[in-house]
CSV table of C-alpha atoms and ligand atoms in Angstrom, one decimal:
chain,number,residue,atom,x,y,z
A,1,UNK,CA,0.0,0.0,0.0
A,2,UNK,CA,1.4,3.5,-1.2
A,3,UNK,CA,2.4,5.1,2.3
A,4,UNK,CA,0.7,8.3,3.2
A,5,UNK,CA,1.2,11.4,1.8
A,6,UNK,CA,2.5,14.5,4.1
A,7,UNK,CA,4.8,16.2,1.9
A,8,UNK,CA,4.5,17.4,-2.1
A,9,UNK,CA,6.9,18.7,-4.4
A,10,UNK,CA,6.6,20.8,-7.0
A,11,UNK,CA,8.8,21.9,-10.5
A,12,UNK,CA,8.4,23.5,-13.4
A,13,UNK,CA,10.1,21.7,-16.3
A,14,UNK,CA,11.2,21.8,-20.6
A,15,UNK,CA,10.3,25.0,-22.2
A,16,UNK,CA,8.0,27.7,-20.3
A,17,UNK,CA,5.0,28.4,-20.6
A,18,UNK,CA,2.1,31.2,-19.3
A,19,UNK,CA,0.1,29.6,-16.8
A,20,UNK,CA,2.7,27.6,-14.9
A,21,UNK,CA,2.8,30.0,-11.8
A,22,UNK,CA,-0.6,29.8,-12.0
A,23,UNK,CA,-0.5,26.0,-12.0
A,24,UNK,CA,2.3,26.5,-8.9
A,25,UNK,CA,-0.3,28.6,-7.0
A,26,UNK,CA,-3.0,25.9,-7.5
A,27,UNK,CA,-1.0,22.9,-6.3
A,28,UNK,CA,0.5,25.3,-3.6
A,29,UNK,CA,-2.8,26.2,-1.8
A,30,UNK,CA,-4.6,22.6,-2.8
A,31,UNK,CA,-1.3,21.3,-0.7
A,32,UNK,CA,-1.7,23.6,1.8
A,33,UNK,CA,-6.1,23.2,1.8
A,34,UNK,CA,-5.2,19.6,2.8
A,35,UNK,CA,-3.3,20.1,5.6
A,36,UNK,CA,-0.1,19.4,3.4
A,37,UNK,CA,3.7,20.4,3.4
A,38,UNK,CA,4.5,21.9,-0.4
A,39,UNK,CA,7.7,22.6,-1.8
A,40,UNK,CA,8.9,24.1,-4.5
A,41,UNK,CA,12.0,22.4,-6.7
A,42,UNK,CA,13.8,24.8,-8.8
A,43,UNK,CA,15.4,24.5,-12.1
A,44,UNK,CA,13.4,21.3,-12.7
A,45,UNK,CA,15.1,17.9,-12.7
A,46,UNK,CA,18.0,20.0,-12.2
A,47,UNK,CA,17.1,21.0,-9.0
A,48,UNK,CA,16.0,18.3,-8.0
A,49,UNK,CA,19.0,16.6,-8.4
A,50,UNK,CA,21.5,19.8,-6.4
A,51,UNK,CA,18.6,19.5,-3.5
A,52,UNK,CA,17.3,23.4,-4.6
A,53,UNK,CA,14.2,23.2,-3.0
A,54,UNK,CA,12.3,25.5,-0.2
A,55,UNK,CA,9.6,25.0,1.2
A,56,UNK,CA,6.7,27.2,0.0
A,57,UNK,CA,3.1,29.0,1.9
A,58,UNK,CA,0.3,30.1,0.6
A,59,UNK,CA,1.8,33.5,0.8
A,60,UNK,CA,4.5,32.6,-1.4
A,61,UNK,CA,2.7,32.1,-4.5
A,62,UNK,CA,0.4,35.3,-4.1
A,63,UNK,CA,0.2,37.7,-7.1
A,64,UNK,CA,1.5,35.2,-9.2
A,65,UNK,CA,-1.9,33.8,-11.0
A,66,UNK,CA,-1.1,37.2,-13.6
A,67,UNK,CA,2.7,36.6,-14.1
A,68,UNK,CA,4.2,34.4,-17.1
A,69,UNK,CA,7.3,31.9,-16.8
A,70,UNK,CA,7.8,30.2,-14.0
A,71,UNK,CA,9.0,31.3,-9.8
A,72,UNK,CA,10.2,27.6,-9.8
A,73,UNK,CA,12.5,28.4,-13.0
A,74,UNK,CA,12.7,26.1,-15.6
A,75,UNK,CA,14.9,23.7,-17.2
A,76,UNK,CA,15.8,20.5,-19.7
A,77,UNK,CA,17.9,18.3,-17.6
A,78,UNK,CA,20.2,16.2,-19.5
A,79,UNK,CA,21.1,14.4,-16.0
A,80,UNK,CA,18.0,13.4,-14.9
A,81,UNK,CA,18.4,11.3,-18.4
A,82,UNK,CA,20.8,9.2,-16.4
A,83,UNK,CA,20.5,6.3,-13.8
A,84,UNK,CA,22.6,8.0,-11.5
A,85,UNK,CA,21.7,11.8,-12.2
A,86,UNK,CA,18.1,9.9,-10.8
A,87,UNK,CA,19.6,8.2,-7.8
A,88,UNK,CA,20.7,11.6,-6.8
A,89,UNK,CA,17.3,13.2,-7.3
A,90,UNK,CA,15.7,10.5,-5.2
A,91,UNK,CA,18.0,10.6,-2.5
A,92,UNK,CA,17.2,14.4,-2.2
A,93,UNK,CA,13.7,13.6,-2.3
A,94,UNK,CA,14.2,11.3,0.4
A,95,UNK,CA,16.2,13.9,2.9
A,96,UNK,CA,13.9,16.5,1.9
A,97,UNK,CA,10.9,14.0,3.3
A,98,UNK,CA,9.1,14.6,-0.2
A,99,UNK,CA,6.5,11.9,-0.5
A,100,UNK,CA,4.9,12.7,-4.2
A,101,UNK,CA,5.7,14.8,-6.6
A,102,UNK,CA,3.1,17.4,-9.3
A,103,UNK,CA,5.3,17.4,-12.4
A,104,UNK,CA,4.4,20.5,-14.5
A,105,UNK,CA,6.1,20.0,-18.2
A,106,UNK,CA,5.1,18.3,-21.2
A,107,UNK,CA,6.6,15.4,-23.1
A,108,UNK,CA,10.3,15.5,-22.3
A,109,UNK,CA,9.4,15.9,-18.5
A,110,UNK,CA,6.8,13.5,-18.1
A,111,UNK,CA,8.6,10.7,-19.8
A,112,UNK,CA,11.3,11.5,-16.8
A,113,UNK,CA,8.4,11.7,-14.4
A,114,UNK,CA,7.7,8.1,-15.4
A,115,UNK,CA,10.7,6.1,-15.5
A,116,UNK,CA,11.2,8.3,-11.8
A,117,UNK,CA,8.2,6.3,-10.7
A,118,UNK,CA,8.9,2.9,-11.9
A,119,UNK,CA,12.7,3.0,-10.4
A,120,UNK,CA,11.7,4.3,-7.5
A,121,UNK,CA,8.2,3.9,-7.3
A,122,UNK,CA,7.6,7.5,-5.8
A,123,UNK,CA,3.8,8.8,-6.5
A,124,UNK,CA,3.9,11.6,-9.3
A,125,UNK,CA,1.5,13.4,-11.1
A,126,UNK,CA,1.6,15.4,-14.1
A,127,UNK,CA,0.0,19.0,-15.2
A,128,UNK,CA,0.7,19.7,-19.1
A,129,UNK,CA,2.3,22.7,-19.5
A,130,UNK,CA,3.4,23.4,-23.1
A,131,UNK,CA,2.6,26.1,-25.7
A,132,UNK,CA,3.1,23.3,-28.0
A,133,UNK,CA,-0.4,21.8,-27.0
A,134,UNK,CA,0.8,18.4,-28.3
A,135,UNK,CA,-0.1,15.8,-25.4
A,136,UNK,CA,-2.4,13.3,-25.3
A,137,UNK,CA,-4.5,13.1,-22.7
A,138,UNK,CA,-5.7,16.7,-22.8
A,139,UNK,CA,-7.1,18.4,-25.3
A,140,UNK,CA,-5.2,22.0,-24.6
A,141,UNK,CA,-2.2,22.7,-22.7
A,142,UNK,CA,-1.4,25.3,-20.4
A,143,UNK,CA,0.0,28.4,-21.9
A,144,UNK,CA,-1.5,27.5,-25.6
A,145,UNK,CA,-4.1,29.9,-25.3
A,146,UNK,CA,-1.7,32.6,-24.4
A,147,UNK,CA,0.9,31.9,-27.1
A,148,UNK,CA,-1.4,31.8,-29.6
A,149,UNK,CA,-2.9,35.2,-28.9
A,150,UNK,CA,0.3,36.2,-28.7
A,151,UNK,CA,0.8,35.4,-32.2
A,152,UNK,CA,-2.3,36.2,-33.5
A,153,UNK,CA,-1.4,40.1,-32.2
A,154,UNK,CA,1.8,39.5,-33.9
A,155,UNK,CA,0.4,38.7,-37.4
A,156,UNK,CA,-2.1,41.4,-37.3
A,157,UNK,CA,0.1,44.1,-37.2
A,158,UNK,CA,2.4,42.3,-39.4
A,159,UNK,CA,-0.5,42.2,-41.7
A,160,UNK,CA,-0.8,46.3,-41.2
A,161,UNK,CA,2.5,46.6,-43.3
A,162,UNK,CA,2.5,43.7,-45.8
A,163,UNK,CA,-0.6,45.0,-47.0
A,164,UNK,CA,0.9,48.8,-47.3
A,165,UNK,CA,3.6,47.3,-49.4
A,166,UNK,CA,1.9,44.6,-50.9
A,167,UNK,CA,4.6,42.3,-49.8
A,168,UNK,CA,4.3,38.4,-48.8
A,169,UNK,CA,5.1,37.6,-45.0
A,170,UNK,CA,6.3,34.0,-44.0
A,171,UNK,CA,5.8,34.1,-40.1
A,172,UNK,CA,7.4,31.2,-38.5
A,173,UNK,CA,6.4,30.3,-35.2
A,174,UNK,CA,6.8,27.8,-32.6
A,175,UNK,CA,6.3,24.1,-32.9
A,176,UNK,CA,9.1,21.6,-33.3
A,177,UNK,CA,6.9,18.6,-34.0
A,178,UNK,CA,3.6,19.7,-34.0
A,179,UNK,CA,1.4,22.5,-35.6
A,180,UNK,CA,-0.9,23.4,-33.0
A,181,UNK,CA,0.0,27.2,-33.2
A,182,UNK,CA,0.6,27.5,-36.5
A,183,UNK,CA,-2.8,26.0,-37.7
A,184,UNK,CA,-4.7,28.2,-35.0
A,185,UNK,CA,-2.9,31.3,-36.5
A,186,UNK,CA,-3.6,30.6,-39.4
A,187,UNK,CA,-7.0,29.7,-39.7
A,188,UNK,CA,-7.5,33.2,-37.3
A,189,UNK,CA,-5.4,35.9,-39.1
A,190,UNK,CA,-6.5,34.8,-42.9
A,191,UNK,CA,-3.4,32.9,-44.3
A,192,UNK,CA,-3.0,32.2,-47.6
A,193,UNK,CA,-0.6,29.3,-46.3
A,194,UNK,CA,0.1,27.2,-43.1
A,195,UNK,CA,2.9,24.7,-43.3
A,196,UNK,CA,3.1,22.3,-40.5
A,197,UNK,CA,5.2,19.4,-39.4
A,198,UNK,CA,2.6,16.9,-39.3
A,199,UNK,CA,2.1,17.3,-43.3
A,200,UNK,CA,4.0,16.2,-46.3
A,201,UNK,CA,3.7,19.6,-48.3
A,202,UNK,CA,5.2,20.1,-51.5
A,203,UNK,CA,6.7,23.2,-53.3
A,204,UNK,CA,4.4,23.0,-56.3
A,205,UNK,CA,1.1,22.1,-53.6
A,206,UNK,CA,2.6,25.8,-51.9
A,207,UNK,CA,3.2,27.8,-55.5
A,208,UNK,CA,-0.1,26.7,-56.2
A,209,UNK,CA,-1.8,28.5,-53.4
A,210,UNK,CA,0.4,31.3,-54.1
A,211,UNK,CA,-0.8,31.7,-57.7
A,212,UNK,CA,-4.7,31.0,-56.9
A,213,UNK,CA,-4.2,34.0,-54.5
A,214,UNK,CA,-2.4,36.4,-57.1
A,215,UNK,CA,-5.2,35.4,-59.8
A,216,UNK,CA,-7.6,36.3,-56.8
A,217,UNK,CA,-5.7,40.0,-56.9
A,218,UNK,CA,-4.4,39.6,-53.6
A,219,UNK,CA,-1.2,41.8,-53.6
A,220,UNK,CA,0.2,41.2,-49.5
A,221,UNK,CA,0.0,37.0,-48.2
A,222,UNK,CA,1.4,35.7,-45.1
A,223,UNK,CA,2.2,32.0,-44.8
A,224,UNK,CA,2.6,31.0,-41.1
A,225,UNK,CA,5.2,28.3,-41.1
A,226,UNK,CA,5.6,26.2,-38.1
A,227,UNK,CA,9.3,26.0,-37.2
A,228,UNK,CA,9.7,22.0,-37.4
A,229,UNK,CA,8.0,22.0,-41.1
A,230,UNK,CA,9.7,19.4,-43.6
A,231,UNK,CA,9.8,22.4,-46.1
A,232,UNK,CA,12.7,24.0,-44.6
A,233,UNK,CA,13.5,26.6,-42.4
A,234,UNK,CA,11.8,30.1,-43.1
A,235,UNK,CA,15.0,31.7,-45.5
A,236,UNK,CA,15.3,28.6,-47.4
A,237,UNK,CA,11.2,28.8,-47.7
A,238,UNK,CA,11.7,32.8,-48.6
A,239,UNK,CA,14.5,31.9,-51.4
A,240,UNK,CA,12.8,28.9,-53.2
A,241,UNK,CA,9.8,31.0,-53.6
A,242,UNK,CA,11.4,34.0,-54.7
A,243,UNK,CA,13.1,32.2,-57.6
A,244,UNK,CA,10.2,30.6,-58.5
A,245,UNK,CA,8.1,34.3,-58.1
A,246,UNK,CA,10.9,36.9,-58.6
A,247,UNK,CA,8.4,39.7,-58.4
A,248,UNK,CA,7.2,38.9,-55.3
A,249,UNK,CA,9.0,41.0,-52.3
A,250,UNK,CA,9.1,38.5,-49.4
A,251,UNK,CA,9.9,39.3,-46.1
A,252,UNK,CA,10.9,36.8,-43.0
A,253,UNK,CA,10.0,37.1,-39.8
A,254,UNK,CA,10.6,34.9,-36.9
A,255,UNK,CA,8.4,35.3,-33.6
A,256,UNK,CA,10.7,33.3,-31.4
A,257,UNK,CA,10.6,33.1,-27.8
A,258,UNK,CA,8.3,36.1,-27.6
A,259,UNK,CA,6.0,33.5,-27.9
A,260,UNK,CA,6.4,31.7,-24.4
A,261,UNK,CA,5.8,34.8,-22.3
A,262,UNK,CA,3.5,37.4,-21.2
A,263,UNK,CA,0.2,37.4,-19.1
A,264,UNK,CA,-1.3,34.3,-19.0
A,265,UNK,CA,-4.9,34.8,-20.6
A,266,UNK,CA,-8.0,34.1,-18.4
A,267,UNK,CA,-8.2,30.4,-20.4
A,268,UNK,CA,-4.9,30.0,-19.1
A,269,UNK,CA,-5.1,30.6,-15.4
A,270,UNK,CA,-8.8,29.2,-15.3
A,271,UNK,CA,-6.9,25.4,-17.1
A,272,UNK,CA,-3.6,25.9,-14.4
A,273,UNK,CA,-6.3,26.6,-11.6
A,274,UNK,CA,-8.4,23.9,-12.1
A,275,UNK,CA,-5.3,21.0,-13.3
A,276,UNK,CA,-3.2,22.3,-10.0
A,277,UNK,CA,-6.3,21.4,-7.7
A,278,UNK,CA,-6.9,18.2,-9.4
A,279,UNK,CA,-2.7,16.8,-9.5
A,280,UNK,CA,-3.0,17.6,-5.7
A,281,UNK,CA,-6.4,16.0,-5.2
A,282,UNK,CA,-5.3,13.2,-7.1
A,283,UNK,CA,-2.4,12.5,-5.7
A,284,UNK,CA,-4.1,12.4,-2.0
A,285,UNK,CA,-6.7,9.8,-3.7
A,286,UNK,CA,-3.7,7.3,-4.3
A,287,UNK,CA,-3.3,8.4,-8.4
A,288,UNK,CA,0.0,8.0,-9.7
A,289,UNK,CA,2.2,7.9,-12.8
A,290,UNK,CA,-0.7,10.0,-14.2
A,291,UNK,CA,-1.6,13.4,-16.0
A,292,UNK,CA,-4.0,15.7,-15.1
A,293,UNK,CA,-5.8,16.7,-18.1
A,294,UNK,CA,-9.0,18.2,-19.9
A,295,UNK,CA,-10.8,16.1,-22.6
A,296,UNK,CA,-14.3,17.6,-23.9
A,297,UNK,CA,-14.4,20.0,-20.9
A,298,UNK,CA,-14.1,16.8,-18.4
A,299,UNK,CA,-11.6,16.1,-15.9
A,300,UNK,CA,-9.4,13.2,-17.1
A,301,UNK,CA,-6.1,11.2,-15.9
A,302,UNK,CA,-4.1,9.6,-18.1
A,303,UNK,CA,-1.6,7.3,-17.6
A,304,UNK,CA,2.2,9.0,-18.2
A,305,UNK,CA,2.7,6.4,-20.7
A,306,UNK,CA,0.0,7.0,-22.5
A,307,UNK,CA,0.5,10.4,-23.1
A,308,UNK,CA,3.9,9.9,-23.5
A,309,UNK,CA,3.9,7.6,-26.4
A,310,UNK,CA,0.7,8.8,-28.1
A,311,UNK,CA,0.7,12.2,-29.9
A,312,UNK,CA,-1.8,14.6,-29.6
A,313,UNK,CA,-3.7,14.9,-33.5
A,314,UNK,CA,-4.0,18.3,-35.2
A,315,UNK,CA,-7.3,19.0,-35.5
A,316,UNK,CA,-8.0,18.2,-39.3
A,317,UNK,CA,-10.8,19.8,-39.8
A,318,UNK,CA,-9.7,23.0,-38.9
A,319,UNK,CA,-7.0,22.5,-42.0
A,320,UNK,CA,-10.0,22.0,-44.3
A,321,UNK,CA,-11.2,25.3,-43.0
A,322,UNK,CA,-8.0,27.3,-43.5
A,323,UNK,CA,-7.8,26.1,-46.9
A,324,UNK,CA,-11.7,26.7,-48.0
A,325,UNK,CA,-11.1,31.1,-46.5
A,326,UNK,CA,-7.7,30.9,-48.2
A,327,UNK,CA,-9.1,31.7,-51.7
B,1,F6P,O1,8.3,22.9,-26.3
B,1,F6P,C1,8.1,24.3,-26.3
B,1,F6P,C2,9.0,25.0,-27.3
B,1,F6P,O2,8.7,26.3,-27.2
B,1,F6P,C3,8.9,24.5,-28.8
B,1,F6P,O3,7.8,25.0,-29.5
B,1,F6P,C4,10.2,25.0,-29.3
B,1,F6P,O4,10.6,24.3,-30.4
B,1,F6P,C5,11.1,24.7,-28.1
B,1,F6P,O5,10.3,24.8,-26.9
B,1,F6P,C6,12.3,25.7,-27.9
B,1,F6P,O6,13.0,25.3,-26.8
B,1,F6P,P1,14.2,26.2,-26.2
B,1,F6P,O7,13.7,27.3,-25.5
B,1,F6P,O8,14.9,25.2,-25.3
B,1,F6P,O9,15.1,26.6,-27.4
């Protein structure tokens, strides 16, 4: 029988995302609601490993709910990868009288979360926390709503000037693997073209799109481009077009990490809020080796290996849409 729980811990962990501190607060107070010990493990696996870890109040995460990144710090721990960079991590758990960890990541850190639990069988549960919104086992992610209004502000004034000089944008923005972002800014800011990892796009599929549009009089396009797009990166995309369109002026521009920060929106902080309370809850109701996630507006666990090796599905339809108001 899993012994009882007095103490949690809690990190932040792989790429930021608005809405984490949010998600802190929520396991934070949830902890403390219950009578519980909370503390806070900074630099993620990282930390957990050096033993960087303080114990955290209710006060400690006030004014926070508002504030994007992360108190708890971030990080990608290439140790943590190891056996013994994980012995280390559970013997600090161990002298810090941690008894379950919340996990708040995505892929990367919940795959770590896992193999944590079956070494050492210590209860942990996950909160996804990615821009990316690319795990299974929740239909968004925290900090997906916020970057993608981000970009959406971002296009829209890029928009303002490609249409004063009738020039063709290509916007890259995040997304390593998956085109969550990209699709949703597309389908929101009128692109003539989204080019995403999860498809097989061809040049001639793209200069078809373009030349529809030009017989259509359009005289400004963006394309949003999702960084890990088989294509190529955003130059490559800009010079293959160009020779194949010489009078076209084409113009690059890469949103970056801009995309990770700011305010959290009100989506945001209402998904950490209610994802902190239910990691903590679930933990306390014996749930382990499990993510905390929304799918069709219900409260849903999945098992870390699930979500691990499953990927979350672009939403097909939606592609179907972008390319119908693209004419
Ligand atoms: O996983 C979130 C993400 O923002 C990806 O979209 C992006 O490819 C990656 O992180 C960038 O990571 P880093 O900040 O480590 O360069």
């Amino acid at each position: 029988m899993q012994k009882s729980i007095k103490t949690i811990g809690v990190l932040t962990s792989g790429g930021d995302a608005p809405g984490m501190n949010a998600a802190i607060r929520a396991v934070v107070r949830t902890s403390v609601f219950y009578n519980k010990v909370v503390k806070g493990i900074y630099r993620g696996y990282d930390g957990l490993i050096s033993g960087d870890i303080l114990e955290l109040n209710s006060k400690s995460v006030k004014n926070i709910i508002n504030q994007g990144g992360t108190i708890l710090k971030s990080a990608r721990s290439d140790e943590f990868r190891t056996v013994e960079g994980r012995r280390k991590a559970y013997e600090q758990l161990t002298s810090n009288e941690i008894d379950a960890l919340v996990i708040i990541g995505g892929n990367g850190s919940f795959a770590g979360a896992h193999i944590f639990y079956e070494e050492y069988g210590v209860p942990v549960l996950g909160i996804p926390g990615t821009i990316d919104n690319d795990l299974f086992g929740s239909d968004v992610t925290i900090g997906y709503d916020t970057a993608s209004n981000t970009v959406v502000n971002c296009v829209d004034k890029i928009r303002d000037t490609a249409s004063s000089h009738n020039r063709l944008f290509i916007v890259e923005v995040m997304g390593r693997d998956s085109g969550f972002i990209a699709l949703n800014a597309a389908v929101s800011t009128g692109a003539i073209e989204v080019i995403l990892p999860e498809e097989n796009k061809t040049y001639e599929e793209l200069f078809r799109e373009l030349e529809k549009g030009a017989a259509n009089k359009k005289t400004s396009n963006i394309i949003i481009a999702a960084e890990g797009n088989k294509l190529g990166n955003s130059f490559e995309l800009a010079e293959n077009i160009k020779v194949k369109f010489p009078q076209l002026d084409i113009k690059v521009t890469i949103l970056g990490h801009l995309q990770r920060g700011g305010s959290p929106t009100n989506i945001d902080r209402i998904l950490a809020s209610k994802l902190g309370v239910a990691a903590v809850e679930g933990l306390l109701n014996g749930r382990t080796d499990q993510m905390a996630g929304i799918v069709d507006d219900k409260l849903t666990y999945t098992f870390l290996q699930q979500a691990i090796l499953n990927k979350a599905q672009i939403d097909y339809e939606l592609l179907r849409i972008s390319k119908i108001l693209a004419i």
